[in-house]
């Protein structure tokens, strides 16, 4: 660590010119001399304890299954951090160096400053005329507006081979369990978390195959109290990849036009208790990220780009989010009665939550590859399911949770389905409430039936929905300013309705097929019972109580809209509504965890407007729907379980001979001998394929 004179020798180093010039952009660290020596001797003591533990501590991984402790920080009444008083001296130390292995850390002072209110992301703000063309007519935006094309990338990462991190994990485990210490075999603790230098090469792979369209790379890393300090120490040690250039100001970590930033969990957890070891907990807080582009690609450190890609593989203003789903892996809408380690408890917990808000259904697994995300919509999702997200964020480690306590959420899976279900809900609300309902929430079932062109029939059969939303997708992308996708085949557009209707009806594991001669049917008695007299009640009935009704109503409205656009769904141009109160107008339908808790009448949704302005109902609906547009796509990818050298070499050989877009090399190696062999194969493959260093790497 760079400190003043009389600092122990191991922390002394030559001070870079950017520090001498006062250009330090990191959190300022102020340690008194007493504190500095306490940290120094504590780390030396840690070195002895860590070494000793390797030989004499028993491996208790069976007791807690590799350290997964089903105890929450909330259960232990952990206190969130508050800023400490400024200490006497301020040496402007930018890095802290460890005597154990020459690791450096970024010093962090947690701040209680509230997050700044985020402005609406630019991608959500096209002109209304543009939205009318895209959503209403299904054509191009001709007004000259184009969305920002560049995307950010976010990697989650931890250096589990760091002895200071291992000690922090052991200390936290001990406190959670009420034990004086937790017996940890450091070698066993590394299983499934070994470092094959994946992160560096994952980042290089994106640089090689996506650099012209990337704005900023972001690494989310662990932080912990200095060894020997109290767990709630105001100073935090932030991990950083050791291949980053520590001789330069971090604001200079750049490769051409792409900036590199390291964020730590304490920076974006709300609230933050202590060091986090759970990926679900980390993902639950992504909606709080600061200084990250609203649209970003989320990656694990074992994921790689294998060929040139473009923004159209992830998001476009022409079609929205690009989601990749695995239809043959379906998540039930019920909790697992006998949950086990892994992601399935969280997947089913998340699908139950989605079902409670939008209606129960099996839903397809989201492919385990790089995922498009939105900070603002992740935040909206966390607000909608605030109790579940807060619960997940307070849990330090992944574990099997008793059903009575609720499982973790799986935000990566949940995000795609939240968007899809918000879109479905928005379509039905637009038609039932904003188009067919009165200002006083009045409803006429006969008018609604005739709007669907039901005539005198009691059952309306829907078949062969002929659409051209994707017939000229490449031309539409080009006119919107996008290059063709590098490795994505679009097969369903949100402009064509709801993609899970056949899954809900028949359990189909195939892509939606709108040309089916028997898509669905609408029963007048079941879907529009005469006792319903309000538009909001009619909406809730077809959307949630009888979801199969809503699914088929959407199919009929898409069919009635012609070959493009959603003209039959939208309220008429010129419809306005006078809000009762002054204030900010809602941007979406109710953010409540259960649909029964929401008020969906027009007067409830559009209850406020700035300066008592009259609200353009069609404009509000268009902007609301625009937030949730998407396409479903397929891309060639390889998911590899690294078990031993044979599996690793086989995967590497396959990837050399195939034109895959993505690969995920999942560490499932059990024995140390196998790990050594796998590491050699992985490092050779990575260095051969992505051997050119980035500008932020140390020489």
PDB file of C-alpha atoms in Angstrom, residues 419-528:
ATOM      1  CA  UNK A 419     -40.440  -8.462 -19.790  1.00  0.00           C
ATOM      2  CA  UNK A 420     -42.550 -10.988 -21.711  1.00  0.00           C
ATOM      3  CA  UNK A 421     -45.326 -10.940 -19.099  1.00  0.00           C
ATOM      4  CA  UNK A 422     -45.298  -7.147 -18.803  1.00  0.00           C
ATOM      5  CA  UNK A 423     -45.770  -7.063 -22.571  1.00  0.00           C
ATOM      6  CA  UNK A 424     -48.704  -9.478 -22.418  1.00  0.00           C
ATOM      7  CA  UNK A 425     -50.294  -7.564 -19.556  1.00  0.00           C
ATOM      8  CA  UNK A 426     -49.783  -4.287 -21.412  1.00  0.00           C
ATOM      9  CA  UNK A 427     -51.483  -5.568 -24.559  1.00  0.00           C
ATOM     10  CA  UNK A 428     -54.561  -6.756 -22.669  1.00  0.00           C
ATOM     11  CA  UNK A 429     -54.800  -3.601 -20.549  1.00  0.00           C
ATOM     12  CA  UNK A 430     -54.453  -1.410 -23.625  1.00  0.00           C
ATOM     13  CA  UNK A 431     -57.365  -3.168 -25.303  1.00  0.00           C
ATOM     14  CA  UNK A 432     -59.710  -3.824 -22.377  1.00  0.00           C
ATOM     15  CA  UNK A 433     -59.209  -0.634 -20.343  1.00  0.00           C
ATOM     16  CA  UNK A 434     -57.635   2.028 -22.580  1.00  0.00           C
ATOM     17  CA  UNK A 435     -59.510   1.112 -25.788  1.00  0.00           C
ATOM     18  CA  UNK A 436     -62.793  -0.529 -24.744  1.00  0.00           C
ATOM     19  CA  UNK A 437     -63.290   0.907 -21.257  1.00  0.00           C
ATOM     20  CA  UNK A 438     -64.802   4.263 -20.395  1.00  0.00           C
ATOM     21  CA  UNK A 439     -63.211   7.066 -18.403  1.00  0.00           C
ATOM     22  CA  UNK A 440     -65.388   5.894 -15.515  1.00  0.00           C
ATOM     23  CA  UNK A 441     -64.158   2.286 -16.013  1.00  0.00           C
ATOM     24  CA  UNK A 442     -67.421   1.261 -17.663  1.00  0.00           C
ATOM     25  CA  UNK A 443     -67.490  -1.931 -19.738  1.00  0.00           C
ATOM     26  CA  UNK A 444     -69.783  -3.419 -22.355  1.00  0.00           C
ATOM     27  CA  UNK A 445     -69.171  -7.126 -22.999  1.00  0.00           C
ATOM     28  CA  UNK A 446     -71.263  -7.125 -26.189  1.00  0.00           C
ATOM     29  CA  UNK A 447     -69.166  -4.319 -27.666  1.00  0.00           C
ATOM     30  CA  UNK A 448     -65.982  -6.174 -26.721  1.00  0.00           C
ATOM     31  CA  UNK A 449     -67.218  -9.372 -28.394  1.00  0.00           C
ATOM     32  CA  UNK A 450     -68.079  -7.517 -31.577  1.00  0.00           C
ATOM     33  CA  UNK A 451     -64.683  -5.792 -31.470  1.00  0.00           C
ATOM     34  CA  UNK A 452     -63.195  -9.279 -31.658  1.00  0.00           C
ATOM     35  CA  UNK A 453     -65.542  -9.972 -34.618  1.00  0.00           C
ATOM     36  CA  UNK A 454     -67.283 -12.734 -32.735  1.00  0.00           C
ATOM     37  CA  UNK A 455     -70.687 -12.101 -34.319  1.00  0.00           C
ATOM     38  CA  UNK A 456     -73.447 -14.318 -32.941  1.00  0.00           C
ATOM     39  CA  UNK A 457     -71.140 -17.251 -32.195  1.00  0.00           C
ATOM     40  CA  UNK A 458     -70.613 -18.437 -28.640  1.00  0.00           C
ATOM     41  CA  UNK A 459     -67.116 -19.687 -29.443  1.00  0.00           C
ATOM     42  CA  UNK A 460     -64.592 -17.870 -31.601  1.00  0.00           C
ATOM     43  CA  UNK A 461     -61.979 -20.107 -33.241  1.00  0.00           C
ATOM     44  CA  UNK A 462     -58.608 -18.608 -34.088  1.00  0.00           C
ATOM     45  CA  UNK A 463     -56.305 -20.115 -36.694  1.00  0.00           C
ATOM     46  CA  UNK A 464     -53.542 -19.257 -39.158  1.00  0.00           C
ATOM     47  CA  UNK A 465     -52.343 -15.863 -38.013  1.00  0.00           C
ATOM     48  CA  UNK A 466     -50.489 -14.520 -41.048  1.00  0.00           C
ATOM     49  CA  UNK A 467     -47.850 -11.976 -40.054  1.00  0.00           C
ATOM     50  CA  UNK A 468     -44.888 -10.260 -41.697  1.00  0.00           C
ATOM     51  CA  UNK A 469     -43.227  -8.700 -38.646  1.00  0.00           C
ATOM     52  CA  UNK A 470     -39.996 -10.606 -39.314  1.00  0.00           C
ATOM     53  CA  UNK A 471     -40.300 -11.156 -43.056  1.00  0.00           C
ATOM     54  CA  UNK A 472     -37.880  -8.318 -43.801  1.00  0.00           C
ATOM     55  CA  UNK A 473     -36.095  -8.143 -40.451  1.00  0.00           C
ATOM     56  CA  UNK A 474     -32.646  -7.478 -41.917  1.00  0.00           C
ATOM     57  CA  UNK A 475     -33.964  -4.560 -43.976  1.00  0.00           C
ATOM     58  CA  UNK A 476     -35.776  -3.102 -40.968  1.00  0.00           C
ATOM     59  CA  UNK A 477     -32.630  -3.399 -38.886  1.00  0.00           C
ATOM     60  CA  UNK A 478     -30.601  -1.700 -41.594  1.00  0.00           C
ATOM     61  CA  UNK A 479     -33.087   1.172 -41.871  1.00  0.00           C
ATOM     62  CA  UNK A 480     -32.909   1.593 -38.073  1.00  0.00           C
ATOM     63  CA  UNK A 481     -29.121   1.886 -38.295  1.00  0.00           C
ATOM     64  CA  UNK A 482     -28.128  -1.656 -37.291  1.00  0.00           C
ATOM     65  CA  UNK A 483     -25.924  -4.222 -38.928  1.00  0.00           C
ATOM     66  CA  UNK A 484     -27.306  -7.722 -39.278  1.00  0.00           C
ATOM     67  CA  UNK A 485     -27.034 -10.018 -36.249  1.00  0.00           C
ATOM     68  CA  UNK A 486     -23.778 -11.913 -36.214  1.00  0.00           C
ATOM     69  CA  UNK A 487     -25.254 -15.174 -34.950  1.00  0.00           C
ATOM     70  CA  UNK A 488     -28.938 -14.786 -34.083  1.00  0.00           C
ATOM     71  CA  UNK A 489     -31.968 -16.143 -35.904  1.00  0.00           C
ATOM     72  CA  UNK A 490     -35.099 -14.220 -34.918  1.00  0.00           C
ATOM     73  CA  UNK A 491     -38.137 -16.501 -34.864  1.00  0.00           C
ATOM     74  CA  UNK A 492     -40.779 -14.599 -32.859  1.00  0.00           C
ATOM     75  CA  UNK A 493     -41.464 -10.891 -32.397  1.00  0.00           C
ATOM     76  CA  UNK A 494     -43.447  -9.393 -29.544  1.00  0.00           C
ATOM     77  CA  UNK A 495     -45.366  -7.515 -32.243  1.00  0.00           C
ATOM     78  CA  UNK A 496     -46.917 -10.914 -33.001  1.00  0.00           C
ATOM     79  CA  UNK A 497     -48.356 -11.370 -29.516  1.00  0.00           C
ATOM     80  CA  UNK A 498     -47.557 -13.680 -26.617  1.00  0.00           C
ATOM     81  CA  UNK A 499     -45.078 -16.529 -27.207  1.00  0.00           C
ATOM     82  CA  UNK A 500     -46.163 -18.928 -24.453  1.00  0.00           C
ATOM     83  CA  UNK A 501     -49.825 -19.456 -25.379  1.00  0.00           C
ATOM     84  CA  UNK A 502     -49.307 -23.009 -26.660  1.00  0.00           C
ATOM     85  CA  UNK A 503     -47.082 -23.877 -23.721  1.00  0.00           C
ATOM     86  CA  UNK A 504     -49.845 -22.875 -21.309  1.00  0.00           C
ATOM     87  CA  UNK A 505     -52.553 -24.684 -23.274  1.00  0.00           C
ATOM     88  CA  UNK A 506     -50.845 -27.920 -24.259  1.00  0.00           C
ATOM     89  CA  UNK A 507     -47.431 -27.995 -22.581  1.00  0.00           C
ATOM     90  CA  UNK A 508     -45.805 -27.633 -25.991  1.00  0.00           C
ATOM     91  CA  UNK A 509     -42.013 -27.609 -26.020  1.00  0.00           C
ATOM     92  CA  UNK A 510     -41.811 -26.071 -29.472  1.00  0.00           C
ATOM     93  CA  UNK A 511     -41.531 -22.510 -30.714  1.00  0.00           C
ATOM     94  CA  UNK A 512     -44.873 -20.692 -31.165  1.00  0.00           C
ATOM     95  CA  UNK A 513     -46.451 -21.530 -34.507  1.00  0.00           C
ATOM     96  CA  UNK A 514     -48.886 -18.834 -35.605  1.00  0.00           C
ATOM     97  CA  UNK A 515     -49.737 -20.633 -38.848  1.00  0.00           C
ATOM     98  CA  UNK A 516     -51.331 -23.525 -36.965  1.00  0.00           C
ATOM     99  CA  UNK A 517     -54.893 -23.941 -38.331  1.00  0.00           C
ATOM    100  CA  UNK A 518     -56.188 -24.355 -34.759  1.00  0.00           C
ATOM    101  CA  UNK A 519     -54.299 -21.833 -32.651  1.00  0.00           C
ATOM    102  CA  UNK A 520     -56.911 -21.386 -29.905  1.00  0.00           C
ATOM    103  CA  UNK A 521     -60.545 -20.584 -29.140  1.00  0.00           C
ATOM    104  CA  UNK A 522     -62.411 -17.951 -27.094  1.00  0.00           C
ATOM    105  CA  UNK A 523     -65.557 -18.896 -25.191  1.00  0.00           C
ATOM    106  CA  UNK A 524     -67.871 -15.916 -24.824  1.00  0.00           C
ATOM    107  CA  UNK A 525     -69.413 -17.258 -21.621  1.00  0.00           C
ATOM    108  CA  UNK A 526     -66.111 -18.108 -19.987  1.00  0.00           C
ATOM    109  CA  UNK A 527     -64.105 -15.087 -21.076  1.00  0.00           C
ATOM    110  CA  UNK A 528     -66.771 -12.343 -21.013  1.00  0.00           C
TER     111      UNK A 528
END
